Coordinates of C-alpha atoms in Angstrom, one line a residue:
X1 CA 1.5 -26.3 -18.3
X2 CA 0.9 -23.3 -16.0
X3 CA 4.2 -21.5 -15.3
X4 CA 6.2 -19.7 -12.0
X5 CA 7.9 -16.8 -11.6
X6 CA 9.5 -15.9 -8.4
X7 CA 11.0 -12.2 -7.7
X8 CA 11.3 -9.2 -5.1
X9 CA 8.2 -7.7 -4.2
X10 CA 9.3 -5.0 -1.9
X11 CA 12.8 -3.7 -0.4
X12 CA 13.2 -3.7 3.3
X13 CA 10.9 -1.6 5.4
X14 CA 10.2 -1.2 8.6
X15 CA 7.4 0.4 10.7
X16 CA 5.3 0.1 13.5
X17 CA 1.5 0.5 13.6
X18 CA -2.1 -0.9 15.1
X19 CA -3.5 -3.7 14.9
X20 CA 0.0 -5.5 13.0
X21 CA 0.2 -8.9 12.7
X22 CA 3.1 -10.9 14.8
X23 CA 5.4 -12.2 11.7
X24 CA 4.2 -15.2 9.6
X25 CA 3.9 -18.2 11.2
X26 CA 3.5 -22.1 9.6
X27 CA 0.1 -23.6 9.7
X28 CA 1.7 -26.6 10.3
X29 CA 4.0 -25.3 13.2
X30 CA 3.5 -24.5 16.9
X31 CA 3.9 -20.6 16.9
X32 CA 5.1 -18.9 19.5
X33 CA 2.9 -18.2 22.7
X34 CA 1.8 -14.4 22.3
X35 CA -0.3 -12.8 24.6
X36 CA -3.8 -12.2 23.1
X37 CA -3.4 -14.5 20.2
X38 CA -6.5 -14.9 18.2
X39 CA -7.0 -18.7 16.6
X40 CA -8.9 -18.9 13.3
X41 CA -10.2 -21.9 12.5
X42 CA -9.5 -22.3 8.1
X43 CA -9.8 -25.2 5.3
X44 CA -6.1 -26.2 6.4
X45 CA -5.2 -28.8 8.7
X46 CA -3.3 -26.6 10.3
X47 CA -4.1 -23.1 12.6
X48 CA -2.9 -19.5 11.7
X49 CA -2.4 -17.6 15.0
X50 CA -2.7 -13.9 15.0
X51 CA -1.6 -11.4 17.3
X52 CA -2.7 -7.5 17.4
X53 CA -0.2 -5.0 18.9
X54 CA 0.0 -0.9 19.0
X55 CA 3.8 -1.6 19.2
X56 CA 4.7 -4.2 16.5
X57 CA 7.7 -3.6 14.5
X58 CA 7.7 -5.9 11.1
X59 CA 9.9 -5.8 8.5
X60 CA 7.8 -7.3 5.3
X61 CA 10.6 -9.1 3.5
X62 CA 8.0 -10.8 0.3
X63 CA 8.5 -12.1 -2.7
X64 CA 6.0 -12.7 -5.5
X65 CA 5.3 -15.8 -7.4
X66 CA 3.3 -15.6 -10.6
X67 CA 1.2 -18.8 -11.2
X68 CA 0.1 -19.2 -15.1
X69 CA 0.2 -16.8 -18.4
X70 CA -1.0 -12.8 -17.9
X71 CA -4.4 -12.5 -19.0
X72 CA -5.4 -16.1 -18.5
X73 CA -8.2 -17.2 -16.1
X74 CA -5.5 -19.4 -13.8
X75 CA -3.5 -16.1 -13.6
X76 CA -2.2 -15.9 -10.0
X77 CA 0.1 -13.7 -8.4
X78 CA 0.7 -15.1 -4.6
X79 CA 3.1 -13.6 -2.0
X80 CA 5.6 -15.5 -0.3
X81 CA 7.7 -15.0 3.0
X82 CA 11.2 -15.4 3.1
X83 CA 10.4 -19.2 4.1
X84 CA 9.1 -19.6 1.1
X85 CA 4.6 -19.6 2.5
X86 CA 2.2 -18.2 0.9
X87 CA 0.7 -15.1 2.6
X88 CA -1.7 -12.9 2.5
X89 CA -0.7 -8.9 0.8
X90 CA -4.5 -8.2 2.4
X91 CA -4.1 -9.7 5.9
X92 CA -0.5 -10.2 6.4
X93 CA 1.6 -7.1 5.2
X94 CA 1.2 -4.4 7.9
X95 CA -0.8 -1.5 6.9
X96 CA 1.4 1.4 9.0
X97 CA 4.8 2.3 8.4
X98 CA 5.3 5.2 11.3
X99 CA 4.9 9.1 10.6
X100 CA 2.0 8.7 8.2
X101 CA 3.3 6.8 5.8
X102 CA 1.9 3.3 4.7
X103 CA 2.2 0.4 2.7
X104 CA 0.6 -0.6 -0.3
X105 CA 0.1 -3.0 -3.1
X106 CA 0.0 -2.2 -6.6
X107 CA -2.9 -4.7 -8.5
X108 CA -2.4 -2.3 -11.8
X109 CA -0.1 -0.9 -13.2
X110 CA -0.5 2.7 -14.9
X111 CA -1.4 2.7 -18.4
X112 CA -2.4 -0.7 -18.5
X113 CA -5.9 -1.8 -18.8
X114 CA -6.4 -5.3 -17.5
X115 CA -8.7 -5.1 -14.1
X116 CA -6.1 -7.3 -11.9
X117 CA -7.3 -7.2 -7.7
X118 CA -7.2 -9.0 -4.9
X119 CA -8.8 -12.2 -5.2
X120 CA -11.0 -11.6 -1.4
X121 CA -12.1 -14.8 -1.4
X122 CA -9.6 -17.3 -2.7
X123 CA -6.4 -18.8 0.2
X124 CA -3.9 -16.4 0.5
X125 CA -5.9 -13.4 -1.6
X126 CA -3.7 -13.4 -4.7
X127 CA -3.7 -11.1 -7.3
X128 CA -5.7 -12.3 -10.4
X129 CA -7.9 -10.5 -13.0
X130 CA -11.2 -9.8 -12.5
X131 CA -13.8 -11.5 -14.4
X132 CA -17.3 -11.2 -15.7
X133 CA -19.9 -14.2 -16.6
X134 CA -16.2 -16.4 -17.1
X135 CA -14.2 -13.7 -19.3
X136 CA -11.6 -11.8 -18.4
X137 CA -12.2 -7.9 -17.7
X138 CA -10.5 -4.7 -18.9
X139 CA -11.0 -1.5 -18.7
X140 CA -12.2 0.2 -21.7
X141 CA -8.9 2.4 -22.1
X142 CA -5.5 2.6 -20.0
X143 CA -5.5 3.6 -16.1
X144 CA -3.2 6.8 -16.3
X145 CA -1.7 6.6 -12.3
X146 CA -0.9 3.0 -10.0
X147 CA -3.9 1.6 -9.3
X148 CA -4.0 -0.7 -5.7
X149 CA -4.6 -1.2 -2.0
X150 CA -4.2 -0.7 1.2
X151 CA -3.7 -3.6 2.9
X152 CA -5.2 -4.4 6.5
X153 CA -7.8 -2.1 5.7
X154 CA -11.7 -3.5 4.7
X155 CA -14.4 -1.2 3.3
X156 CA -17.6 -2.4 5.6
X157 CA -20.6 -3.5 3.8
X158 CA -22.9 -3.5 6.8
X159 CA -21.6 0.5 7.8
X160 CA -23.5 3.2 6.8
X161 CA -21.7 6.0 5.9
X162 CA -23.5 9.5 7.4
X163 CA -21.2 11.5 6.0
X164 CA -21.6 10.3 2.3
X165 CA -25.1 9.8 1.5
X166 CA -25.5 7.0 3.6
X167 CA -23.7 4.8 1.5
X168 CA -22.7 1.3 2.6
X169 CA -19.0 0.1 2.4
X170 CA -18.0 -2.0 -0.8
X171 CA -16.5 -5.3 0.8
X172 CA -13.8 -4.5 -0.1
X173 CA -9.5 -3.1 0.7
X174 CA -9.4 1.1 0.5
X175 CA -8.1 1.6 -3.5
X176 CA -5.0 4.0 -3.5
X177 CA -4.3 6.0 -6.5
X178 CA -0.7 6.5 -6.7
X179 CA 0.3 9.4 -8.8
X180 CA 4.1 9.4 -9.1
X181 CA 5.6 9.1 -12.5
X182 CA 7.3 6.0 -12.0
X183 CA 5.4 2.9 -13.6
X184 CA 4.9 0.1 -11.0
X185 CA 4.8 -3.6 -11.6
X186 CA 2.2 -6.3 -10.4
X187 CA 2.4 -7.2 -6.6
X188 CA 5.1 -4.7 -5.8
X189 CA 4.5 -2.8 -2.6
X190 CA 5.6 0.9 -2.3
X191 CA 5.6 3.4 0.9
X192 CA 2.8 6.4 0.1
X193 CA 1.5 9.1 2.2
X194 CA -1.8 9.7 1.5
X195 CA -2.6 13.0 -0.2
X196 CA -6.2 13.1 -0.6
X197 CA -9.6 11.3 0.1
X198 CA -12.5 10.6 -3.2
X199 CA -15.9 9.5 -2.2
X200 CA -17.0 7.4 -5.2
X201 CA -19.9 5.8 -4.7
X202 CA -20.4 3.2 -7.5
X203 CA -23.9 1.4 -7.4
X204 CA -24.5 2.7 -4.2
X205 CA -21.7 1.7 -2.9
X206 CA -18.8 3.6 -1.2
X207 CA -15.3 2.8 -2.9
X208 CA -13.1 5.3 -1.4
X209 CA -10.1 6.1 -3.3
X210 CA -6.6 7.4 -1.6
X211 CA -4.8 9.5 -3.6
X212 CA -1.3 9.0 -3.1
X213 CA 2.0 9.4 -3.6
X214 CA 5.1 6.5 -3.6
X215 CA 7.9 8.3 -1.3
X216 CA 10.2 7.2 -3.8
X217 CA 9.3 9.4 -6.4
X218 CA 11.3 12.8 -6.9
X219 CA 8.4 15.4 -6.3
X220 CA 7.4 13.0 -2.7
X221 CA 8.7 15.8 -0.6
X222 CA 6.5 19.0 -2.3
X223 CA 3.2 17.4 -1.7
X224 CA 1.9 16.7 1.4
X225 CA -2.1 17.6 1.3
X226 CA -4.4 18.0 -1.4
X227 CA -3.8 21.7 -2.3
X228 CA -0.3 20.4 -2.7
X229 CA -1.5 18.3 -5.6
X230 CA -2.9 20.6 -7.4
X231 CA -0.1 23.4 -7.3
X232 CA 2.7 20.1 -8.4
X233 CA 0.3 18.1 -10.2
X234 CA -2.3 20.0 -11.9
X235 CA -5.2 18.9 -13.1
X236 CA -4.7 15.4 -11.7
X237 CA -7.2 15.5 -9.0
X238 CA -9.9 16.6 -11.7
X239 CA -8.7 13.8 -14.0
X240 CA -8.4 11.1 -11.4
X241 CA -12.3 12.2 -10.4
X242 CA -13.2 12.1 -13.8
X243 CA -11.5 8.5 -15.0
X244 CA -13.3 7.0 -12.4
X245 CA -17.0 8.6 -12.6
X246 CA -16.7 7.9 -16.6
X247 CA -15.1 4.6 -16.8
X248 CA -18.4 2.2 -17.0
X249 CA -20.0 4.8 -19.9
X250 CA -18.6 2.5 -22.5
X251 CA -20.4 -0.3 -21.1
X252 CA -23.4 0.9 -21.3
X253 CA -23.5 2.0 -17.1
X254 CA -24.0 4.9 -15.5
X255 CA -21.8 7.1 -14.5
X256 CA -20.2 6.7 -11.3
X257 CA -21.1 9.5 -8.6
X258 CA -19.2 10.9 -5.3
X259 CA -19.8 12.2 -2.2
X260 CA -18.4 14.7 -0.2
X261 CA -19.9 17.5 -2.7
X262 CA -17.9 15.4 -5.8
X263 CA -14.6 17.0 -4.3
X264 CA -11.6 15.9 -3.1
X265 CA -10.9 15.6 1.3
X266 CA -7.9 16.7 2.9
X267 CA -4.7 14.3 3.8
X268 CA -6.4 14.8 7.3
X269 CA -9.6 12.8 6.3
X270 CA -7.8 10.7 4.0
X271 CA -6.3 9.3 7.1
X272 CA -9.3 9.2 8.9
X273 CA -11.0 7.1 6.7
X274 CA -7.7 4.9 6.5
X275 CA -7.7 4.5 10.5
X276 CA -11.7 3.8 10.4
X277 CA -10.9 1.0 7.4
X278 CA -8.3 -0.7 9.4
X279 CA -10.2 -0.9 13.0
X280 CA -13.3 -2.2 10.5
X281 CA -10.8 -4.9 9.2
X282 CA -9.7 -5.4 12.4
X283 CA -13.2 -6.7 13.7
X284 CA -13.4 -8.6 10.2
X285 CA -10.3 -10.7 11.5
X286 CA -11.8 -11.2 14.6
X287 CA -14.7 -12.5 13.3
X288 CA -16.4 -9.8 15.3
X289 CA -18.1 -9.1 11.8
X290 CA -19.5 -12.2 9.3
X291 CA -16.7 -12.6 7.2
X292 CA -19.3 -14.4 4.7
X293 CA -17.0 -15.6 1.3
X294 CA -13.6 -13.3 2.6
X295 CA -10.9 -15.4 2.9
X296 CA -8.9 -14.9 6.3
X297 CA -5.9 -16.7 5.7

């Protein structure tokens, strides 16, 4: 018999950014009439109404509920409002926190090796492992930093990026890698300020990768750009780079390669790509861009 486990995703924050949603609303309920709502039709019988504001103020107060054993296919870990719905950590936690500091979701945990993500196109985009022709995937030896996403953000597949080879977007949220010391837990969304931007293009696709830093952890305050990194945490930017080129060898892949002349951007273009991910996620909402198998509730 599968199993639940209910606990505190997040402590209180609040922030204000583009392109928030309104708080979460029952598909089952009359929501409140917002100016500019935008109506999705779903696979409920109800309708999720959205609204898109440069002044929002939300305060994401989630829990998490785990759904089956770790490292079982039916592994699920869904987020829940303080009602008690399911919600989205893609589409329904807000992205901006004020000041340049931003939420995110941790899908791994450091030094861990099972490949948990966002499940894009499953109701509510849980958190599950990934799998590969119906077994579970791991990576062929520990993740050394937080491994997650952004969330609000989506990673084009129809944009060409100029700037890096021409690559096309992966379909996917922006991947943070969150370098404090502090090891995080499944589903548990921190406050980072990006520190610097990695280019990887894996099978010619471009899977950006934040580096970051949770604002809780004691050295926050000394790094604020990516020379920052390097004089407080040496030799991280080189291994992050190289984890993630190298990680598919043992498989029997190629190597992964990256753009930007294989080093690391500024906090400056970090956020740039950040703003670029979320206006392209905003359209994907919309439905201003084929949504194809992505879930949007």
């Amino acid at each position: 018999m599968a199993t639940a486990r209910v606990m505190s995703a997040a402590t209180n924050t609040t922030g204000s950014c583009s392109l928030l949603k309104r708080p979460f609303f029952s598909l089952t309920k009359k929501a409140p009439n917002f100016n500019n709502n935008l109506r999705f039709n779903t696979t409920t019988k109800g309708v999720s109404k959205r609204s898109f504001s440069c002044k929002s103020i939300y305060n994401p107060n989630v829990q998490i509920k785990e759904e089956g054993q770790p490292e079982t296919l039916d592994y699920r870990v869904y987020f829940l409002d303080n009602s008690g719905k399911k919600v989205s950590p893609w589409h329904d936690l807000p992205l901006h926190l004020g000041d340049g500091i931003f939420n995110y979701v941790v899908e791994i945990p450091k030094e861990s090796s099972a490949k948990m993500e966002i499940a894009t196109d499953e109701q509510f985009t849980p958190i599950k492992q990934d799998t590969k022709k119906g077994k579970l995937r791991y990576y062929p030896y520990n993740i050394n930093w937080n491994y997650g996403l952004l969330p609000q953000t989506w990673e084009d597949p129809s944009f060409a990026n100029a700037e890096v080879e021409g690559a096309f977007g992966d379909n996917d949220p922006v991947d943070v890698v969150e370098i404090g010391e502090r090891r995080g837990k499944i589903g548990e969304i921190l406050k980072v300020k990006p520190l610097a931007a990695l280019a990887m293009i894996d099978e010619g696709e471009l899977d950006w990768k934040i580096v970051a830093i949770s604002l809780d952890d004691p050295r926050a305050s000394l790094v604020n750009d990516v020379d920052d990194v390097e004089k407080h945490f040496p030799g991280t930017i080189t291994a992050i780079r190289d984890w993630f080129r190298d990680y598919k060898i043992p498989d029997g892949k190629p190597a992964n390669k990256f753009g930007l002349g294989n080093k690391a951007a500024s906090k400056d273009y970090a956020l740039k790509v950040i703003t670029e991910a979320n206006e392209s996620w905003a359209k994907l909402v919309k439905r201003s861009i084929p949504a194809g198998e992505l879930s949007l509730v």
